[in-house]
Short mmCIF file of C-alpha atoms in Angstrom, two decimals:
data_model
loop_
_atom_site.label_atom_id
_atom_site.label_comp_id
_atom_site.label_asym_id
_atom_site.label_seq_id
_atom_site.Cartn_x
_atom_site.Cartn_y
_atom_site.Cartn_z
CA SER A 1 3.63 -13.77 29.98
CA PHE A 2 4.11 -10.85 27.83
CA SER A 3 6.70 -8.17 27.65
CA SER A 4 5.66 -5.15 30.09
CA ALA A 5 6.26 -2.91 26.54
CA ILE A 6 2.98 -4.12 25.21
CA ALA A 7 -0.10 -2.15 25.57
CA LEU A 8 -2.69 -4.83 26.17
CA ARG A 9 -6.17 -3.47 26.81
CA SER A 10 -9.48 -5.82 27.25
CA ALA A 11 -11.91 -5.04 24.31
CA SER A 12 -14.51 -6.51 26.40
CA ALA A 13 -14.10 -4.68 29.55
CA ALA A 14 -13.43 -1.03 27.82
CA ARG A 15 -16.51 -1.53 25.48
CA LEU A 16 -14.94 0.54 23.01
CA PRO A 17 -14.65 0.07 19.11
CA ALA A 18 -11.42 -0.87 17.66
CA PHE A 19 -8.98 2.07 17.65
CA PHE A 20 -10.89 4.49 19.65
CA ALA A 21 -8.69 6.40 22.01
CA PRO A 22 -10.52 7.14 25.46
CA LYS A 23 -12.25 10.46 25.23
CA GLU A 24 -10.18 12.38 27.43
CA VAL A 25 -7.47 11.85 25.13
CA ALA A 26 -6.91 14.62 22.68
CA GLN A 27 -6.80 14.17 19.07
CA ALA A 28 -3.52 14.35 17.40
CA PRO A 29 -3.59 16.94 14.52
CA PRO A 30 -3.69 15.45 11.03
CA SER A 31 -0.29 14.68 9.57
CA ALA A 32 1.19 17.60 7.88
CA ALA A 33 3.19 17.53 4.73
CA PRO A 34 6.43 16.22 5.20
CA LYS A 35 9.04 18.95 5.47
CA PRO A 36 12.86 18.21 5.34
CA SER A 37 14.35 19.70 8.52
CA PRO A 38 18.03 20.68 8.54
CA SER A 39 19.26 17.28 9.54
CA VAL A 40 17.12 15.42 6.93
CA VAL A 41 18.41 17.25 3.51
CA ALA A 42 22.13 15.73 3.44
CA ALA A 43 22.46 13.38 0.49
CA ALA A 44 22.43 9.77 1.41
CA MET A 45 25.22 7.42 1.10
CA PRO A 46 24.58 4.59 -1.55
CA SER A 47 23.02 2.02 0.04
CA ARG A 48 24.53 -1.35 1.18
CA VAL A 49 21.79 -3.43 -0.06
CA ARG A 50 21.77 -3.28 -4.06
CA TYR A 51 18.58 -3.85 -6.14
CA GLN A 52 17.42 -5.72 -9.20
CA SER A 53 14.42 -6.61 -11.09
CA THR A 54 12.64 -9.83 -10.15
CA ARG A 55 13.08 -10.82 -13.91
CA GLY A 56 16.87 -9.95 -13.73
CA GLY A 57 16.72 -7.15 -16.44
CA VAL A 58 18.75 -4.69 -14.29
CA HIS A 59 21.20 -5.27 -11.35
CA GLY A 60 23.17 -3.19 -9.15
CA LEU A 61 20.79 -0.26 -8.56
CA ASP A 62 20.87 2.35 -5.50
CA PHE A 63 17.95 2.54 -3.11
CA SER A 64 17.44 6.31 -4.47
CA ASP A 65 17.29 4.78 -7.98
CA ILE A 66 14.63 2.62 -6.92
CA LEU A 67 12.47 4.49 -4.57
CA LEU A 68 11.84 7.26 -7.56
CA SER A 69 10.55 4.55 -9.67
CA ALA A 70 7.65 2.11 -10.32
CA TYR A 71 7.91 -0.97 -12.18
CA ALA A 72 11.42 -2.01 -13.73
CA PRO A 73 12.30 -1.64 -17.41
CA ASP A 74 11.94 -5.17 -18.02
CA GLY A 75 8.31 -5.42 -16.49
CA GLY A 76 9.24 -7.07 -13.30
CA LEU A 77 9.32 -5.24 -9.68
CA PHE A 78 12.45 -4.07 -7.76
CA VAL A 79 13.81 -6.34 -4.93
CA PRO A 80 17.36 -6.59 -3.09
CA GLU A 81 19.72 -8.59 -4.54
CA LEU A 82 20.07 -11.66 -2.20
CA SER A 83 23.62 -11.41 -1.64
CA THR A 84 23.72 -8.12 -0.53
CA MET A 85 21.11 -8.35 2.01
CA PRO A 86 21.54 -8.59 5.60
CA ASN A 87 19.93 -11.63 7.55
CA HIS A 88 19.49 -10.04 10.85
CA ILE A 89 18.74 -6.39 12.07
CA ALA A 90 20.89 -5.98 15.24
CA GLY A 91 20.21 -4.31 18.10
CA LEU A 92 16.42 -4.86 18.68
CA HIS A 93 14.79 -5.12 21.96
CA PRO A 94 11.26 -5.14 23.29
CA GLY A 95 11.70 -1.42 24.69
CA MET A 96 11.90 -0.04 21.42
CA THR A 97 9.19 2.02 19.67
CA LEU A 98 7.87 1.00 16.45
CA ALA A 99 9.78 4.12 14.67
CA GLN A 100 12.96 3.02 16.29
CA VAL A 101 12.57 -0.60 14.85
CA THR A 102 11.42 0.55 11.40
CA ALA A 103 14.45 2.89 11.42
CA ARG A 104 16.97 0.00 11.86
CA VAL A 105 15.16 -1.73 9.18
CA LEU A 106 15.67 1.21 6.72
CA GLU A 107 19.11 1.94 7.38
CA PRO A 108 21.05 -0.76 5.52
CA PHE A 109 18.36 -0.83 2.77
CA THR A 110 18.49 3.04 1.84
CA GLY A 111 21.81 4.29 2.63
CA ILE A 112 20.28 7.00 5.01
CA ALA A 113 22.01 7.59 8.47
CA LEU A 114 20.04 5.85 11.14
CA ALA A 115 19.62 8.97 13.08
CA ASP A 116 18.14 10.19 10.10
CA CYS A 117 15.83 7.31 9.61
CA GLU A 118 14.77 7.83 13.15
CA GLU A 119 13.74 11.16 12.40
CA ILE A 120 11.69 10.16 9.36
CA CYS A 121 10.05 7.60 11.25
CA ALA A 122 9.24 9.50 14.40
CA ALA A 123 7.88 12.15 12.44
CA ALA A 124 5.80 9.71 10.20
CA PHE A 125 4.34 8.00 13.27
CA LEU A 126 3.71 11.02 15.48
CA SER A 127 -0.15 10.92 14.67
CA PHE A 128 -0.70 7.56 15.13
CA ASN A 129 -2.78 6.13 18.03
CA ASN A 130 -3.83 9.75 18.90
CA GLY A 131 -0.18 10.52 19.51
CA LEU A 132 0.34 7.67 22.22
CA GLU A 133 2.68 4.70 22.44
CA PRO A 134 2.50 2.06 21.10
CA ALA A 135 1.84 3.61 17.50
CA LEU A 136 0.28 0.45 16.76
CA PRO A 137 -1.79 -0.97 19.81
CA LEU A 138 -1.59 -4.80 20.50
CA VAL A 139 -4.84 -5.69 22.08
CA ARG A 140 -6.59 -8.53 23.52
CA ALA A 141 -10.39 -9.58 22.12
CA GLY A 142 -11.39 -12.75 23.83
CA ARG A 143 -8.25 -15.05 23.35
CA ARG A 144 -6.97 -13.37 20.40
CA LEU A 145 -4.24 -11.06 19.99
CA LEU A 146 -4.81 -8.22 17.65
CA LEU A 147 -2.28 -5.58 16.20
CA GLU A 148 -4.37 -2.61 15.22
CA THR A 149 -2.31 -1.50 12.43
CA GLY A 150 -5.13 0.97 11.20
CA ALA A 151 -4.34 3.55 13.66
CA GLY A 152 -3.01 6.24 11.46
CA PRO A 153 -4.68 9.33 9.88
CA THR A 154 -6.76 7.72 7.48
CA LEU A 155 -7.57 4.64 9.66
CA ALA A 156 -5.87 2.03 7.63
CA PHE A 157 -2.83 -0.02 7.58
CA LYS A 158 -1.44 1.64 4.40
CA ASP A 159 -0.65 4.91 6.62
CA ILE A 160 2.24 3.21 7.84
CA GLY A 161 4.13 2.73 4.68
CA GLN A 162 2.84 6.11 3.30
CA GLN A 163 3.86 8.43 5.90
CA VAL A 164 7.35 6.90 5.91
CA VAL A 165 7.67 6.77 1.84
CA ALA A 166 6.32 10.35 1.85
CA ARG A 167 9.34 11.32 3.96
CA LEU A 168 11.78 9.17 2.35
CA LEU A 169 10.60 10.88 -1.20
CA ASN A 170 11.08 14.35 0.45
CA HIS A 171 14.46 13.41 2.15
CA VAL A 172 16.03 12.54 -1.38
CA LEU A 173 14.26 15.01 -3.51
CA GLY A 174 15.08 17.73 -0.96
CA GLY A 175 18.90 16.51 -1.31
CA ARG A 176 18.37 16.99 -5.18
CA GLY A 177 16.43 19.93 -5.45
CA GLU A 178 14.02 18.01 -7.60
CA ARG A 179 10.42 17.17 -7.89
CA ALA A 180 8.27 13.82 -8.42
CA THR A 181 5.04 12.73 -9.89
CA ILE A 182 3.39 10.02 -8.07
CA VAL A 183 0.88 8.16 -9.89
CA VAL A 184 -1.42 5.36 -8.00
CA GLU A 185 -4.50 3.37 -8.39
CA THR A 186 -6.53 2.17 -5.13
CA SER A 187 -8.98 -0.54 -4.02
CA GLY A 188 -9.78 1.91 -1.25
CA ASP A 189 -7.22 2.47 1.15
CA THR A 190 -3.66 3.17 -0.77
CA GLY A 191 -5.12 6.39 -2.51
CA PRO A 192 -6.44 8.08 0.86
CA ALA A 193 -3.07 7.10 2.91
CA ALA A 194 -0.78 8.01 -0.12
CA ILE A 195 -2.98 11.25 -0.63
CA GLU A 196 -2.60 12.25 2.88
CA ALA A 197 0.96 11.76 3.05
CA VAL A 198 2.03 14.07 0.39
CA ARG A 199 -0.87 16.59 0.37
CA GLY A 200 0.46 20.28 0.51
CA CYS A 201 4.00 18.76 -0.36
CA GLU A 202 5.47 21.10 -2.64
CA ALA A 203 8.18 18.70 -4.07
CA VAL A 204 5.26 15.86 -5.03
CA ARG A 205 2.39 15.76 -7.26
CA ILE A 206 0.08 12.87 -7.01
CA PHE A 207 -2.51 11.57 -9.52
CA CYS A 208 -4.77 8.84 -7.83
CA LEU A 209 -7.39 6.44 -9.68
CA TYR A 210 -10.03 4.79 -7.63
CA PRO A 211 -13.15 2.75 -8.96
CA GLU A 212 -16.42 3.91 -9.23
CA GLY A 213 -19.12 2.30 -6.64
CA ARG A 214 -16.24 -0.27 -5.69
CA VAL A 215 -14.88 1.70 -2.37
CA SER A 216 -16.82 2.59 0.55
CA ARG A 217 -18.25 6.20 1.20
CA VAL A 218 -15.44 7.15 3.71
CA GLN A 219 -12.70 5.69 1.35
CA GLU A 220 -14.21 8.31 -1.35
CA LEU A 221 -14.68 11.12 0.90
CA GLN A 222 -11.11 10.66 2.16
CA MET A 223 -9.97 11.38 -1.57
CA VAL A 224 -12.51 13.65 -2.97
CA THR A 225 -12.48 16.21 -0.42
CA VAL A 226 -9.16 16.99 -0.40
CA ASP A 227 -8.32 20.50 -1.54
CA SER A 228 -4.74 20.70 -2.35
CA PRO A 229 -2.91 22.01 -5.56
CA ASN A 230 -0.76 18.88 -6.02
CA VAL A 231 -3.61 16.38 -5.62
CA PHE A 232 -5.62 15.06 -8.65
CA VAL A 233 -8.29 12.14 -8.13
CA TYR A 234 -9.57 10.37 -10.82
CA ARG A 235 -12.92 8.48 -10.66
CA THR A 236 -12.61 5.37 -13.33
CA GLU A 237 -15.41 3.26 -14.88
CA GLY A 238 -13.75 0.22 -14.24
CA ASP A 239 -12.35 -2.12 -11.37
CA THR A 240 -8.87 -1.97 -9.64
CA ASP A 241 -7.21 -4.43 -11.68
CA GLU A 242 -7.85 -2.72 -14.90
CA GLN A 243 -6.43 0.53 -13.17
CA ALA A 244 -3.35 -1.40 -12.13
CA GLU A 245 -3.09 -3.01 -15.59
CA ALA A 246 -3.41 0.57 -17.23
CA LEU A 247 -0.97 2.24 -15.06
CA LYS A 248 1.79 -0.42 -15.63
CA ARG A 249 1.57 0.39 -19.14
CA VAL A 250 1.96 4.07 -18.15
CA PHE A 251 5.20 2.67 -16.31
CA GLU A 252 6.69 0.96 -19.29
CA ASP A 253 6.72 4.32 -21.18
CA ALA A 254 10.64 4.83 -19.95
CA ALA A 255 10.77 8.16 -21.75
CA PHE A 256 7.66 9.59 -19.90
CA MET A 257 8.53 8.30 -16.72
CA ARG A 258 11.98 10.01 -16.99
CA ARG A 259 10.68 13.34 -18.37
CA HIS A 260 8.19 13.74 -15.56
CA SER A 261 10.10 12.04 -12.60
CA VAL A 262 7.10 9.35 -12.01
CA CYS A 263 7.09 6.90 -9.37
CA SER A 264 4.49 5.01 -7.52
CA ILE A 265 3.66 4.88 -3.70
CA ASN A 266 1.76 1.90 -3.61
CA SER A 267 3.35 -1.58 -2.78
CA ILE A 268 4.72 -1.68 -6.34
CA ASN A 269 7.28 0.60 -4.65
CA TRP A 270 9.86 -1.66 -2.92
CA ALA A 271 10.11 1.01 -0.09
CA ARG A 272 6.42 0.20 1.06
CA VAL A 273 7.01 -3.29 1.43
CA LEU A 274 10.67 -2.36 3.54
CA VAL A 275 8.83 -0.02 5.97
CA GLN A 276 5.84 -2.90 6.49
CA ALA A 277 8.68 -5.39 7.62
CA GLY A 278 8.84 -2.87 10.57
CA TYR A 279 5.67 -3.63 12.45
CA TYR A 280 6.23 -7.36 11.99
CA LEU A 281 9.63 -7.03 13.55
CA TRP A 282 8.17 -4.90 16.40
CA ALA A 283 5.28 -7.29 17.37
CA CYS A 284 7.76 -10.16 17.41
CA GLN A 285 9.66 -8.48 20.07
CA GLN A 286 6.50 -7.48 21.91
CA VAL A 287 5.32 -11.23 21.86
CA SER A 288 8.36 -13.28 21.75
CA PRO A 289 11.24 -11.26 23.27
CA ALA A 290 13.43 -13.91 23.57
CA SER A 291 12.51 -15.07 20.31
CA ASP A 292 12.48 -18.50 21.84
CA ARG A 293 8.51 -19.19 20.22
CA PRO A 294 7.67 -18.51 16.66
CA VAL A 295 5.23 -15.65 16.01
CA HIS A 296 2.41 -16.59 13.55
CA PHE A 297 0.80 -13.79 11.60
CA VAL A 298 -2.71 -13.94 10.32
CA VAL A 299 -3.01 -11.20 7.52
CA PRO A 300 -5.83 -10.24 5.39
CA THR A 301 -4.53 -10.31 1.70
CA GLY A 302 -5.16 -8.40 -1.61
CA ALA A 303 -1.98 -7.50 -3.52
CA PHE A 304 0.04 -9.35 -1.07
CA GLY A 305 1.93 -6.22 0.06
CA ASN A 306 1.12 -6.44 3.89
CA ALA A 307 2.18 -10.35 3.75
CA ALA A 308 5.29 -9.45 1.75
CA GLY A 309 6.45 -7.09 4.68
CA GLY A 310 5.94 -10.15 6.98
CA LEU A 311 8.08 -12.61 4.61
CA LEU A 312 10.74 -9.61 4.52
CA ALA A 313 10.78 -9.52 8.59
CA LYS A 314 11.51 -13.38 8.62
CA ARG A 315 14.22 -13.06 6.08
CA LEU A 316 16.01 -10.44 8.23
CA GLY A 317 15.91 -12.84 11.60
CA GLY A 318 12.59 -12.01 13.17
CA ALA A 319 10.78 -14.63 14.88
CA VAL A 320 7.90 -14.90 12.04
CA GLY A 321 6.67 -18.33 12.02
CA ARG A 322 3.87 -19.29 9.42
CA ILE A 323 1.87 -16.32 7.86
CA VAL A 324 -1.44 -16.90 7.20
CA CYS A 325 -2.82 -14.98 3.99
CA ALA A 326 -6.87 -14.90 4.12
CA THR A 327 -8.38 -13.61 0.93
CA ASN A 328 -12.14 -12.75 0.05
CA SER A 329 -13.69 -14.28 -3.05
CA ASN A 330 -10.88 -12.78 -5.18
CA ASP A 331 -8.82 -15.40 -4.02
CA VAL A 332 -5.70 -15.54 -6.47
CA VAL A 333 -3.53 -15.33 -3.31
CA HIS A 334 -5.25 -18.10 -1.63
CA ARG A 335 -5.01 -20.58 -4.83
CA THR A 336 -1.46 -19.69 -5.68
CA ILE A 337 -0.41 -20.73 -2.04
CA SER A 338 -2.44 -23.81 -1.67
CA ARG A 339 -1.92 -25.38 -4.76
CA GLY A 340 0.15 -23.34 -7.27
CA ASP A 341 -2.90 -21.99 -9.25
CA MET A 342 -1.83 -18.23 -10.48
CA SER A 343 -4.63 -17.34 -12.73
CA MET A 344 -6.33 -14.23 -12.66
CA ARG A 345 -10.35 -14.72 -12.75
CA ALA A 346 -12.99 -12.12 -13.18
CA ASN A 347 -12.85 -9.38 -10.45
CA GLN A 348 -15.77 -9.73 -7.70
CA GLN A 349 -17.06 -6.89 -5.57
CA THR A 350 -17.04 -7.93 -1.83
CA VAL A 351 -17.53 -6.51 1.41
CA SER A 352 -14.16 -6.18 1.67
CA PRO A 353 -13.31 -3.91 -1.11
CA ALA A 354 -9.71 -2.88 -0.48
CA MET A 355 -9.11 -6.64 -1.21
CA ASP A 356 -10.80 -6.97 -4.41
CA ILE A 357 -7.97 -7.78 -6.50
CA GLN A 358 -6.95 -10.62 -8.84
CA PHE A 359 -3.81 -8.95 -10.17
CA ALA A 360 -1.69 -9.47 -6.96
CA TYR A 361 1.49 -8.07 -8.37
CA ASN A 362 3.66 -8.55 -5.08
CA VAL A 363 3.32 -12.39 -5.55
CA GLU A 364 6.09 -11.76 -8.07
CA ARG A 365 8.46 -10.75 -5.10
CA LEU A 366 7.17 -14.16 -3.25
CA LEU A 367 8.30 -16.13 -6.10
CA TYR A 368 11.93 -14.34 -6.29
CA PHE A 369 12.50 -14.74 -2.50
CA CYS A 370 11.33 -18.36 -2.36
CA SER A 371 12.92 -19.44 -5.62
CA GLY A 372 16.19 -18.22 -4.08
CA GLY A 373 16.78 -15.15 -6.23
CA ASP A 374 15.96 -17.26 -9.59
CA ALA A 375 15.04 -14.08 -11.77
CA THR A 376 15.16 -16.48 -14.78
CA ALA A 377 12.50 -18.63 -13.40
CA VAL A 378 10.66 -15.60 -12.17
CA ALA A 379 10.64 -13.92 -15.81
CA ALA A 380 9.34 -17.33 -17.49
CA LEU A 381 6.64 -17.54 -15.05
CA MET A 382 5.74 -13.73 -15.17
CA ALA A 383 5.67 -14.00 -19.19
CA THR A 384 3.24 -17.02 -19.37
CA LEU A 385 1.12 -15.21 -16.88
CA GLU A 386 0.84 -12.10 -18.52
CA ALA A 387 0.34 -13.85 -21.93
CA ASP A 388 -2.26 -16.32 -20.79
CA ARG A 389 -3.47 -14.90 -17.65
CA ALA A 390 -2.88 -17.88 -15.80
CA VAL A 391 -0.09 -20.32 -14.96
CA ALA A 392 1.01 -23.18 -12.60
CA LEU A 393 3.68 -23.01 -9.88
CA PRO A 394 6.17 -25.90 -10.50
CA PRO A 395 6.15 -28.06 -7.29
CA PRO A 396 9.70 -27.05 -5.96
CA LEU A 397 8.77 -23.46 -6.07
CA LEU A 398 5.10 -24.38 -4.33
CA HIS A 399 6.82 -26.07 -1.57
CA ALA A 400 9.05 -23.48 -0.89
CA VAL A 401 6.18 -21.09 -0.74
CA GLN A 402 4.20 -23.41 1.67
CA ASP A 403 7.12 -23.55 3.85
CA THR A 404 6.05 -20.09 5.40
CA PHE A 405 2.83 -19.53 4.05
CA VAL A 406 -0.89 -20.98 4.59
CA SER A 407 -3.93 -19.55 2.96
CA CYS A 408 -7.79 -19.59 3.00
CA ALA A 409 -10.64 -17.69 1.35
CA VAL A 410 -13.47 -16.30 3.05
CA SER A 411 -16.88 -15.51 2.03
CA ASP A 412 -18.80 -12.36 2.73
CA ALA A 413 -21.57 -14.32 4.52
CA GLN A 414 -18.55 -15.37 6.57
CA THR A 415 -17.18 -12.15 6.99
CA LEU A 416 -20.48 -10.59 8.20
CA GLN A 417 -21.05 -13.40 10.62
CA THR A 418 -17.42 -13.13 12.38
CA MET A 419 -18.15 -9.38 12.86
CA ARG A 420 -21.24 -10.16 14.57
CA GLU A 421 -19.64 -12.85 16.43
CA VAL A 422 -16.80 -10.76 17.89
CA TRP A 423 -18.84 -7.74 18.75
CA ALA A 424 -21.25 -10.06 20.75
CA ALA A 425 -18.69 -12.12 22.39
CA ASP A 426 -16.01 -9.56 23.14
CA GLY A 427 -17.63 -5.94 22.53
CA TYR A 428 -14.97 -5.26 19.79
CA ALA A 429 -15.86 -3.90 16.31
CA LEU A 430 -14.02 -5.16 13.33
CA ASP A 431 -13.93 -3.96 9.89
CA PRO A 432 -14.86 -6.28 6.97
CA HIS A 433 -10.85 -6.88 6.07
CA SER A 434 -9.86 -7.59 9.42
CA ALA A 435 -12.72 -10.07 9.90
CA ILE A 436 -11.36 -12.07 7.19
CA GLY A 437 -8.32 -12.90 9.18
CA VAL A 438 -10.17 -13.37 12.51
CA HIS A 439 -12.44 -15.66 10.75
CA ALA A 440 -9.38 -17.65 9.57
CA LEU A 441 -8.22 -18.02 12.94
CA ASP A 442 -11.29 -18.80 14.37
CA HIS A 443 -12.84 -20.97 12.32
CA VAL A 444 -10.55 -22.69 9.63
CA GLU A 445 -8.87 -25.75 11.04
CA SER A 446 -5.89 -25.77 8.33
CA VAL A 447 -5.03 -22.35 9.88
CA ARG A 448 -5.09 -23.46 13.30
CA ALA A 449 -3.21 -26.30 12.72
CA ALA A 450 -0.50 -24.22 11.46
CA CYS A 451 -0.54 -22.05 13.98
CA GLU A 452 0.12 -24.41 16.99
CA GLY A 453 3.10 -24.27 18.90
CA GLY A 454 3.68 -20.49 18.91
CA ARG A 455 2.10 -17.02 19.50
CA VAL A 456 -0.52 -15.90 17.02
CA VAL A 457 -0.97 -12.31 15.91
CA CYS A 458 -3.95 -11.39 13.74
CA VAL A 459 -2.93 -8.38 11.83
CA LEU A 460 -6.15 -5.79 11.72
CA THR A 461 -6.07 -3.38 8.77
CA ALA A 462 -8.13 -0.79 8.93
CA HIS A 463 -11.02 0.96 11.32
CA PRO A 464 -14.49 -0.01 11.08
CA ALA A 465 -15.47 3.56 10.75
CA LYS A 466 -14.26 3.46 7.04
CA PHE A 467 -16.89 0.68 6.04
CA GLU A 468 -20.33 1.62 7.33
CA GLU A 469 -22.12 -0.54 4.74
CA ALA A 470 -20.48 -3.59 6.06
CA VAL A 471 -20.92 -2.60 9.69
CA ALA A 472 -24.79 -2.18 8.97
CA ALA A 473 -24.93 -5.56 6.99
CA ALA A 474 -23.40 -7.17 9.95
CA GLY A 475 -25.82 -5.64 12.24
CA LEU A 476 -23.34 -3.81 14.47
CA PRO A 477 -24.46 -0.60 16.20
CA ALA A 478 -24.05 2.37 13.95
CA ALA A 479 -22.22 4.20 17.00
CA VAL A 480 -18.82 2.15 15.92
CA CYS A 481 -18.53 4.38 12.99
CA SER A 482 -18.87 7.57 14.87
CA ASP A 483 -15.47 9.14 14.20
CA PRO A 484 -15.12 13.16 14.25
CA ARG A 485 -12.59 12.94 11.35
CA VAL A 486 -15.08 11.23 9.33
CA ALA A 487 -17.73 13.63 10.17
CA ALA A 488 -15.47 16.24 9.17
CA LEU A 489 -15.06 15.12 5.80
CA GLU A 490 -18.99 15.26 5.00
CA ARG A 491 -19.07 18.81 5.33
CA LYS A 492 -16.31 19.66 2.67
CA PRO A 493 -16.71 19.90 -1.08
CA LYS A 494 -15.76 17.34 -3.56
CA LYS A 495 -13.38 17.65 -6.11
CA PHE A 496 -12.55 14.71 -8.45
CA ARG A 497 -12.28 14.05 -12.68
CA ARG A 498 -13.78 11.07 -14.25
CA LEU A 499 -12.12 8.67 -16.05
CA ARG A 500 -14.69 7.03 -18.41
CA ASP A 501 -15.15 3.57 -19.99
CA PRO A 502 -14.01 4.37 -23.67
CA LYS A 503 -16.53 1.43 -24.64
CA ALA A 504 -13.38 0.32 -26.83
CA ALA A 505 -13.72 -3.11 -28.87
CA SER A 506 -11.64 -4.79 -26.17
CA ARG A 507 -10.20 -4.88 -22.70
CA GLN A 508 -6.73 -4.12 -24.14
CA LEU A 509 -8.07 -1.06 -25.91
CA LYS A 510 -9.76 0.18 -23.05
CA LEU A 511 -6.65 -0.12 -21.00
CA GLU A 512 -4.45 1.55 -23.58
CA ALA A 513 -7.14 4.41 -23.76
CA TRP A 514 -6.54 4.74 -20.08
CA ALA A 515 -2.88 4.81 -19.87
CA SER A 516 -3.01 7.43 -22.78
CA GLU A 517 -5.54 9.72 -20.69
CA VAL A 518 -3.61 9.50 -17.28
CA LYS A 519 -0.30 10.55 -19.44
CA ARG A 520 -2.14 13.49 -20.99
CA ALA A 521 -3.23 14.61 -17.71
CA VAL A 522 0.20 14.37 -16.01
CA GLU A 523 1.71 16.43 -18.86
CA ALA A 524 -0.68 19.06 -18.96
CA GLU A 525 -0.37 19.67 -15.41
CA ALA A 526 3.14 19.87 -15.78
CA GLU A 527 2.93 22.53 -18.48
CA GLY A 528 0.15 24.64 -16.58
#
């Protein structure tokens, strides 16, 4: 039996597309730009958890330092110093809301008072699930238990982290009287969620890159129709891996970063991973309230930020069992977990564009945690990867990864077939990313074997309305993509700039050219 706090509803009985609220429920208003209330402007205390780079170059940092940042100076990612991390989040119980659980995760890691964390999280999740509780519905489709994390304002799980991180930025910046510049690239969902979270916020400007022809029509509309003076959107002639590597060059310019207070709001930023741990802990409370049975999670995986949140939840005492990382044909995460092959191959365009990633930067955090915080080993592995675009994990580290993680890769044909199967059998519409996770649970024997002896939750990552092309290719009714928020976007004017392919002699020169162009754009807006 499940806790009464679970909002279980039968998809087959309701015959409603995924994430659709009953028609009599009023739509919640779009999330407004975060405004600091009087109780959320006091300076935070130093965080109890201290931070370092995965590569060991810096130590002893406060949360406010790493929130307003991107990569560490040595090229690594910021992570907690393991000796300062709690191994348990006290006081959690099944009656708590997602906001209350997430606030209790934030408090020791941020130095922000619990009451303020609760206020931040409550405001962040106010518009989720049409303003109803739970903020993230936990529903049945056939025998599967599905966590709908795409119930936020841009219909993707990225809203969870972005809405909270935007308010954390406002909290810190408001206390200092400062402004920040967000520079972010997207494979489709991070961009809309980041823009939505900070649009109209006077303390923040955002520069967002997305790859032309490699995001869905709705994802693109969510970015290019935003008319806000603090939002600058760039359509690039490249792919997501090129964007990510170009921005890493921007982030490595320490003087530029300081001069313009540049930070990132994708899962490079530790705060995103921290917030995402909250819904794993919340789901564990609902599904295994006595923590007497492990809860296994099946997670569609691109850059590994979502799965990293699950790993953190496990380390914080949640009843997390195995974490299944299901990838599309851009399978660097699958190859890393299954055989230690951490090599970057050519980026392939698929029906699940938000996961079209070969540069899965959060895997570096996986290596840090699974090596027991051995920053020297992580630095050596990453140096080899960056020089050769490939590295093999040593067997002890690979075995440590496999203690928690299982993986598989799913083809486009299998993705579309799963969308058809679930719709036909259960009347439930999956987006193509979520279908990858469901396919793993339904059809991959190694996944099913790993998940024996516990509850299993499939983490759904987006609303199918964002992916009309895949819905049509799967043969699902067009009505599953009907959403008034999407229809409203179609009527708005479009505004974006282009970041063209400079036709450079090498990939490295192309990335340098893009990095220079982004810096020029930031500087021009600062002067204007």
